[in-house]
XYZ file of C-alpha atoms in Angstrom:
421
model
C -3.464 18.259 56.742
C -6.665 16.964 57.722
C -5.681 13.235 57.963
C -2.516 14.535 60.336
C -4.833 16.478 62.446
C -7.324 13.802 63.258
C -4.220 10.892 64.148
C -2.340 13.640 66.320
C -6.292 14.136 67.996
C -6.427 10.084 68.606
C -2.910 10.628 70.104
C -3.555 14.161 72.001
C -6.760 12.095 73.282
C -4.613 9.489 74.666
C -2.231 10.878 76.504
C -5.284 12.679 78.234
C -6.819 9.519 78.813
C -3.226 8.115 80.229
C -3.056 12.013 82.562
C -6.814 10.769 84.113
C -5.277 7.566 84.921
C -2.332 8.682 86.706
C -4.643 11.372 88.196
C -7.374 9.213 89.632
C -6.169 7.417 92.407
C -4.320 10.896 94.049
C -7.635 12.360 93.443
C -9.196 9.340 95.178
C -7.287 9.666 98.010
C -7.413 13.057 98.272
C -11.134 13.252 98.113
C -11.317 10.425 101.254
C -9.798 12.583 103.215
C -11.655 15.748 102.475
C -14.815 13.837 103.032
C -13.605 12.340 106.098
C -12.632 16.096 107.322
C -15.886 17.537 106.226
C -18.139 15.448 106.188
C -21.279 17.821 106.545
C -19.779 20.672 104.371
C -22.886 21.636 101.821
C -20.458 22.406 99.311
C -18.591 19.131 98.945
C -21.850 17.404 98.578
C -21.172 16.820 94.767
C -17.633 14.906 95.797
C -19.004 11.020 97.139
C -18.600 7.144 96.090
C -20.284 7.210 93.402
C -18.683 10.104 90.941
C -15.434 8.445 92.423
C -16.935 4.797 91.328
C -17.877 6.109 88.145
C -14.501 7.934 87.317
C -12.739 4.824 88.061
C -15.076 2.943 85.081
C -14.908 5.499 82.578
C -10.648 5.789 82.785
C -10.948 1.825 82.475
C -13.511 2.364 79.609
C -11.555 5.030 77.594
C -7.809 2.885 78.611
C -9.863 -0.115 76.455
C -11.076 2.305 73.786
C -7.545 3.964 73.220
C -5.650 0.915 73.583
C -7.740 -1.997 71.317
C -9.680 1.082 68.612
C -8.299 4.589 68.406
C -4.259 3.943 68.432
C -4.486 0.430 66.526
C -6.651 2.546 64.042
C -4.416 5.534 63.791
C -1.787 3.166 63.149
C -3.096 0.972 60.485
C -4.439 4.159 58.698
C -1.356 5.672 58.791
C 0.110 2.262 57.089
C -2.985 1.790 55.081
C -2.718 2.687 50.676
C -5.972 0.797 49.722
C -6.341 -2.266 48.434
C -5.794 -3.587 45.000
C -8.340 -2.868 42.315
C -9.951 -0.226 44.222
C -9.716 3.579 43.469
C -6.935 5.149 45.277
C -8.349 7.606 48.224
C -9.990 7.892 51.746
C -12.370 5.702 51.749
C -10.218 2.797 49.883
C -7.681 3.761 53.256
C -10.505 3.624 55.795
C -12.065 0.405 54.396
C -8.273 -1.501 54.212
C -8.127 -0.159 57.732
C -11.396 -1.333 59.516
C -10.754 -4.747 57.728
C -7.200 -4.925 59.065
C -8.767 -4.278 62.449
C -11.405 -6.541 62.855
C -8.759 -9.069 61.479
C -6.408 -7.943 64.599
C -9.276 -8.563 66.978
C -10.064 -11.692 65.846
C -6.457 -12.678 66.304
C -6.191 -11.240 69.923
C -9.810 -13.020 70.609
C -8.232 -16.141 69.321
C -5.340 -15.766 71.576
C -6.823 -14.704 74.976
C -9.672 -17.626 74.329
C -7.089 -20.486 73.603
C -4.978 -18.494 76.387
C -7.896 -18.824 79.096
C -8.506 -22.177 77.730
C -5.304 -23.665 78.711
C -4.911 -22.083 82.446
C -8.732 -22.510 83.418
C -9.898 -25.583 81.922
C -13.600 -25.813 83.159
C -16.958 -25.764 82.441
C -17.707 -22.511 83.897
C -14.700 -21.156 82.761
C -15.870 -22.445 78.995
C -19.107 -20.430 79.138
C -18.012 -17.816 80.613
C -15.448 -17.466 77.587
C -18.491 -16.860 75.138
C -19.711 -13.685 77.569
C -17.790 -10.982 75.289
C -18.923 -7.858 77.515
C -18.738 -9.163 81.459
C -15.448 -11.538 80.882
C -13.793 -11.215 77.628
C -12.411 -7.699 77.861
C -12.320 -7.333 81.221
C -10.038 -10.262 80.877
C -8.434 -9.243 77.936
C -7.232 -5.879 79.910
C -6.088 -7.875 83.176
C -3.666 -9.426 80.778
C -2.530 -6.159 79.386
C -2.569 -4.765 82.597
C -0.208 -7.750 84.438
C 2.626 -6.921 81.257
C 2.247 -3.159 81.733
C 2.856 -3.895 85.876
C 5.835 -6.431 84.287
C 7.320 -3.260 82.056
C 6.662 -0.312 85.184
C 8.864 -3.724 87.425
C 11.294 -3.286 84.725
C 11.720 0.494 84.659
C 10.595 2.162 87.566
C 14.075 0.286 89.900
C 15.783 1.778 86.731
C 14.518 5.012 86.951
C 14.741 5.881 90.602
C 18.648 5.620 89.879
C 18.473 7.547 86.858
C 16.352 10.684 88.267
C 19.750 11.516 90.442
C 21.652 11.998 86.597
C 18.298 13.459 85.118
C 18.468 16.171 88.205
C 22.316 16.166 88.329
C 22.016 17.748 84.671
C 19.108 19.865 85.044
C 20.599 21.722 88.000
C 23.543 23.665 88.974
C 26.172 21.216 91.069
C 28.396 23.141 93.578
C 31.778 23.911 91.992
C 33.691 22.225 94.576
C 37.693 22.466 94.711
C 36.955 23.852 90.892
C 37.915 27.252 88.950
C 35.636 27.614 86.558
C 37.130 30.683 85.104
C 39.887 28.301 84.287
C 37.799 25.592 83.194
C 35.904 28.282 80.744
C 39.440 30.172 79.210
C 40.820 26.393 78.327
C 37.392 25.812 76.438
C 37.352 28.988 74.636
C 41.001 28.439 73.127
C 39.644 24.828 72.091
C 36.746 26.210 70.306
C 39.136 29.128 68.760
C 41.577 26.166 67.576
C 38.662 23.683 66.579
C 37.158 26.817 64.591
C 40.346 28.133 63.143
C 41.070 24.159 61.658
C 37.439 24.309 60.236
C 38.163 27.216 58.249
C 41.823 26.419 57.233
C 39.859 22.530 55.514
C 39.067 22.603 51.945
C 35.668 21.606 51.123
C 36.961 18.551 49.788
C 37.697 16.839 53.011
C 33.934 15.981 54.103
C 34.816 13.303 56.231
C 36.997 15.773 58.559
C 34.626 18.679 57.963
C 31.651 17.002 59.684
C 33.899 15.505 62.640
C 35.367 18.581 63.380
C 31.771 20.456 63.001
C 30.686 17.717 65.665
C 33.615 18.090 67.825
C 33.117 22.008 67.879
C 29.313 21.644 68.737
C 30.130 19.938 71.662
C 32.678 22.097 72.738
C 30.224 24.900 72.490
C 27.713 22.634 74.759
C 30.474 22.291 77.292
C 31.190 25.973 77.287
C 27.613 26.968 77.795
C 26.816 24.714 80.550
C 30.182 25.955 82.384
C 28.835 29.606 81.559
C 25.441 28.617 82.999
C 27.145 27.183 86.184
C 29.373 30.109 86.705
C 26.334 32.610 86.061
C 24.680 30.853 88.859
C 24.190 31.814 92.155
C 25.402 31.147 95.507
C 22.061 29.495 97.095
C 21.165 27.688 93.352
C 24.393 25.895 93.418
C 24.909 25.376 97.582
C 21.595 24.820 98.713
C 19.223 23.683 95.881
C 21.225 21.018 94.349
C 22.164 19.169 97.857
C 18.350 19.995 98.611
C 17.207 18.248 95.891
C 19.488 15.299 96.146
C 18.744 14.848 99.393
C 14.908 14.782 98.998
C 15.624 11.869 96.281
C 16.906 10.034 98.346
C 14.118 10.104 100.942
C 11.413 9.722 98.298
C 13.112 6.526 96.861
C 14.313 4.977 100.584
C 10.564 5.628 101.555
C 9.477 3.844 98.987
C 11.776 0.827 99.725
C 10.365 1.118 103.083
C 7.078 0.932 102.571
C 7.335 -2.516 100.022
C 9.446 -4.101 102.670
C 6.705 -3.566 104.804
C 4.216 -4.948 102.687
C 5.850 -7.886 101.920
C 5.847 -8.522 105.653
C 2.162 -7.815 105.789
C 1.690 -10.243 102.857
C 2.875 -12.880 104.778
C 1.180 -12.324 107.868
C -1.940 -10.604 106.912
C -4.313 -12.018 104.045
C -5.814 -8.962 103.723
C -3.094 -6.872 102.858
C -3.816 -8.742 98.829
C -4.924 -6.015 96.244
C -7.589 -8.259 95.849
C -8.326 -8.398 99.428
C -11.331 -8.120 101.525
C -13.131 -4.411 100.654
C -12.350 -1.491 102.479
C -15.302 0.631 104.530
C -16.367 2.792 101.540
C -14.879 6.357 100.445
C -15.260 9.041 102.969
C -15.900 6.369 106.334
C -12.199 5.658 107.483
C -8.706 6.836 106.711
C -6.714 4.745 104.635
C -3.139 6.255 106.465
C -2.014 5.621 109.725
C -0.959 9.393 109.885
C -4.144 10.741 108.210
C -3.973 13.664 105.650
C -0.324 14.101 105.844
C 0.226 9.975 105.323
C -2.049 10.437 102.303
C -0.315 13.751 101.020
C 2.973 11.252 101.379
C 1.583 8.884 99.603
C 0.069 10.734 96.569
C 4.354 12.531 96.310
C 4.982 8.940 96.091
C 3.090 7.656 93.418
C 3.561 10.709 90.947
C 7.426 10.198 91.966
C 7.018 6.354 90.772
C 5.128 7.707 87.436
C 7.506 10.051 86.530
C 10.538 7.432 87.658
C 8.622 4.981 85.460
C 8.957 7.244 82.119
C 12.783 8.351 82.916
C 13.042 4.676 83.216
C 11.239 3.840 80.044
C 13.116 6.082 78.116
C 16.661 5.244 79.812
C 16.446 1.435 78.524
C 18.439 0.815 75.708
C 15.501 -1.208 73.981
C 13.360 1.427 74.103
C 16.097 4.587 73.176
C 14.912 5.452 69.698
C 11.665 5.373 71.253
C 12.757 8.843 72.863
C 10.453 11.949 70.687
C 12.775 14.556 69.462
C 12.100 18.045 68.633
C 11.048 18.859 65.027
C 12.443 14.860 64.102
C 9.252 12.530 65.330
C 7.659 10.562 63.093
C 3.737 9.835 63.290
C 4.776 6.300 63.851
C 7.241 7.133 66.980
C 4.465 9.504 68.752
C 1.482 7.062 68.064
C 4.128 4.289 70.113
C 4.836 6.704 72.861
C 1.057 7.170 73.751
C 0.446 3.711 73.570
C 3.829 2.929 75.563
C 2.529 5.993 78.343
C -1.030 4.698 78.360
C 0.228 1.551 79.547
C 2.386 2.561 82.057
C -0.092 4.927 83.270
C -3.282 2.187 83.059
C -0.722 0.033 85.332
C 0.409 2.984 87.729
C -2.936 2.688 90.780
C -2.523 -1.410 89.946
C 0.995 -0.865 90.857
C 0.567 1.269 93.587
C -1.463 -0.849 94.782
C 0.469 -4.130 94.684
C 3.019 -2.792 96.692
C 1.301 -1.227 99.021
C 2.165 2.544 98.641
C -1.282 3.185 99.225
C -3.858 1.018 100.765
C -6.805 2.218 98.297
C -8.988 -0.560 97.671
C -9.025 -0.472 93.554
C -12.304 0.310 91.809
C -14.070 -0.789 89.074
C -12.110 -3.195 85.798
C -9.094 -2.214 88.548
C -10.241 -4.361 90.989
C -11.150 -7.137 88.466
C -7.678 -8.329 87.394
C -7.298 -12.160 88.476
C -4.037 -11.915 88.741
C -4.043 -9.952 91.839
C -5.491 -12.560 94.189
C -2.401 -14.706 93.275
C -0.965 -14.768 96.744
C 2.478 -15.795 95.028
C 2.473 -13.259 91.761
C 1.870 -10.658 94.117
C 4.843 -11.912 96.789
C 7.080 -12.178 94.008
C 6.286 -9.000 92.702
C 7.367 -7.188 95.776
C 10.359 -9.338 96.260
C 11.341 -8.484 92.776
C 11.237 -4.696 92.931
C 12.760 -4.267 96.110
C 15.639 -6.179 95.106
C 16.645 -4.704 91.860
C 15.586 -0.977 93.412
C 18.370 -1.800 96.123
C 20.684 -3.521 93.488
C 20.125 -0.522 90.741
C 20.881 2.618 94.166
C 24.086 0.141 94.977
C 25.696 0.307 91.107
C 24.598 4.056 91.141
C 26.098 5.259 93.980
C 29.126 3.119 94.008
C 30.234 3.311 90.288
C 32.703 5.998 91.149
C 34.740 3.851 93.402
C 34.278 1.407 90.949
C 35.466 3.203 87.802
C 38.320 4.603 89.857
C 38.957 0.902 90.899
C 39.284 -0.395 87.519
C 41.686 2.655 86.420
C 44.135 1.463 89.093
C 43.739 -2.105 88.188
C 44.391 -1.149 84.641
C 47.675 0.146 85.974
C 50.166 -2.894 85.983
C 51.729 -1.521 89.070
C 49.103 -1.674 91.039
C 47.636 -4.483 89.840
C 50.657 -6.221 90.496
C 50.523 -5.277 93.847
C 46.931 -6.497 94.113
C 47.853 -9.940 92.769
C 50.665 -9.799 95.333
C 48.548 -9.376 98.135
């Protein structure tokens, strides 16, 4: 019980560490504008650079420590049975552990040093390879950070289309041209029929048994969800669904917006890089043209993209049996998930950044990366996610015309009369 505890702390611990990092740059932003709006206020004294400086290291710091010790460590002692020859036990576990670890980071040293090697062959580059502290893992996290950008690219476009399902099923939809009292009496006699066949099967027949016990759970689903919908009322299923659609909408065309835009500034402005020219400090100058309400905007938008980003994540088919179940997650699956959230989260104000949601110089290992004052990573970057964001809203708002247009081609009537047009 002990040994469980102490991995599901180094996991518990990381998904707070991942919460800070999606956290810190709304609460930079926020705090710029409450110093630029009181700036004499005795009692705001405590909020200035440097606690925001210093927050911004110590989410880099503890991002390093979860990602390269604690989780790499839960999950080798989770593996870990002791070596050979020596009496079975903790401390056989912990020592086949710490040597499996230091054996990891001397293969990822390896890696990023014969990595570096090859894309920055020069002298200074060379000795600066040997500086463990200043270059090496600062380094080392710029790479992890660029694939984490590469994986939010990958499943925040997805996402954005998927949150109108994911909200579609949480709420009530209007029952439009529909009776559901219909709908709900032609259930109930399939679940009577579905039930009476289960009862009338021998025990012999497992095969059919478990079908129809499937077929009947869903039936009950389908009924309780209809019951649900009918139980609801008239302003949850008129107003708040529509509501909510329509704010969707405006969140994700907003964000559209606003990369368009930067890839315009990009090309006329070099200052709009991430790793641009610095900006006047925390607290001197608004960082939105509209002031607090631009920044309210703009922190919406960034814990829209976070939580887009995870529906996303967890709507790819590569990473499906990634998704935690209730009461059926194994230590292995949850220790993945943090390190798959810690990512996406470490990557989230990099992101934000890069496309210009928010104009918030980054701070700290943030603002380190190299691969932000590529003028043509960057470009492509924005390119790249407005595209497939447009592409991904097209296929999800027209794939009922186009499943209805593939039933009538199916029909050889009309596709006939297609071919004879």
């Amino acid at each position: 019980m002990t040994l469980f505890s102490s991995r599901l702390f180094l996991s518990t611990f990381t998904l707070a560490v991942s919460a800070g990092a999606v956290l810190l740059l709304p609460f930079s932003i926020i705090s710029n504008e409450i110093l630029l709006s009181f700036p004499q206020n005795y009692y705001i004294q405590w909020l200035n650079g440097s606690l925001i400086h210093g927050l911004w290291n110590l989410a880099s710091l503890f991002s390093n420590l979860c990602l390269f010790v604690l989780m790499p460590f839960a999950f080798f002692f989770l593996e870990s049975e002791g070596f050979a020859g020596l009496k079975k036990g903790i401390r056989a576990r912990i020592l086949e552990t710490l040597v499996m670890l230091l054996l990891l980071a001397l293969l990822i040293l390896g890696i990023v040093w014969v990595a570096s090697a090859l894309i920055d062959n020069d002298a200074a580059s060379m000795e600066s390879l040997y500086d463990l502290w200043e270059f090496y893992l600062p380094y080392l996290y710029s790479c992890i950070s660029l694939m984490g950008c590469l994986l939010l690219l990958l499943c925040t476009p997805v996402g954005l289309s998927r949150m109108f399902t994911v909200m579609g099923q949480l709420l009530v939809k209007p029952a439009i041209l529909e009776d559901l009292d219909e709908q709900i009496y032609i259930i109930t006699l399939e679940e009577e029929s579905l039930q009476r066949r289960l009862n009338g099967l021998s025990s012999s027949v497992e095969y059919n048994i478990m079908e129809l016990e499937q077929e009947l759970e869903n039936v009950k689903t389908l009924k309780t969800k209809l019951e649900r919908r009918k139980k609801a009322s008239a302003w949850e299923r008129n107003l708040v669904y529509p509501a909510v659609m329509i704010l969707l909408l405006i969140e994700t065309s907003i964000s559209v917006l606003l990369v368009a835009c930067n890839i315009l500034c990009l090309l006329v402005d070099e200052t709009a890089m991430p790793k641009g020219a610095r900006g006047p400090g925390i607290g001197n100058a608004s960082l939105s043209t509209f002031g607090f309400v631009g920044a309210a905007l703009e922190i919406i938008l960034i814990f829209y993209l976070m939580v887009s980003s995870v529906v996303g994540f967890y709507s790819l088919r590569f990473f499906g049996n990634f998704t935690p179940r209730k009461d059926d997650t194994t230590m292995t699956k949850i220790i993945g998930n943090c390190v798959s959230i810690l990512v996406l989260s470490s990557a989230l104000p990099v992101m934000s950044r890069t496309l210009g949601i928010t104009r918030f110089d980054l701070l700290g290992d943030f603002g380190r990366f190299n691969w932000l004052g590529n003028f043509y990573i960057v470009l492509s970057y924005n390119l790249l996610f407005a595209i497939v964001t447009t592409l991904c809203l097209v296929r999800k708002f027209t794939s009922a015309v186009r499943e209805e247009l593939f039933k009538a081609l199916g029909n050889p009537e009309v596709y006939g009369y297609f071919c004879f047009c």
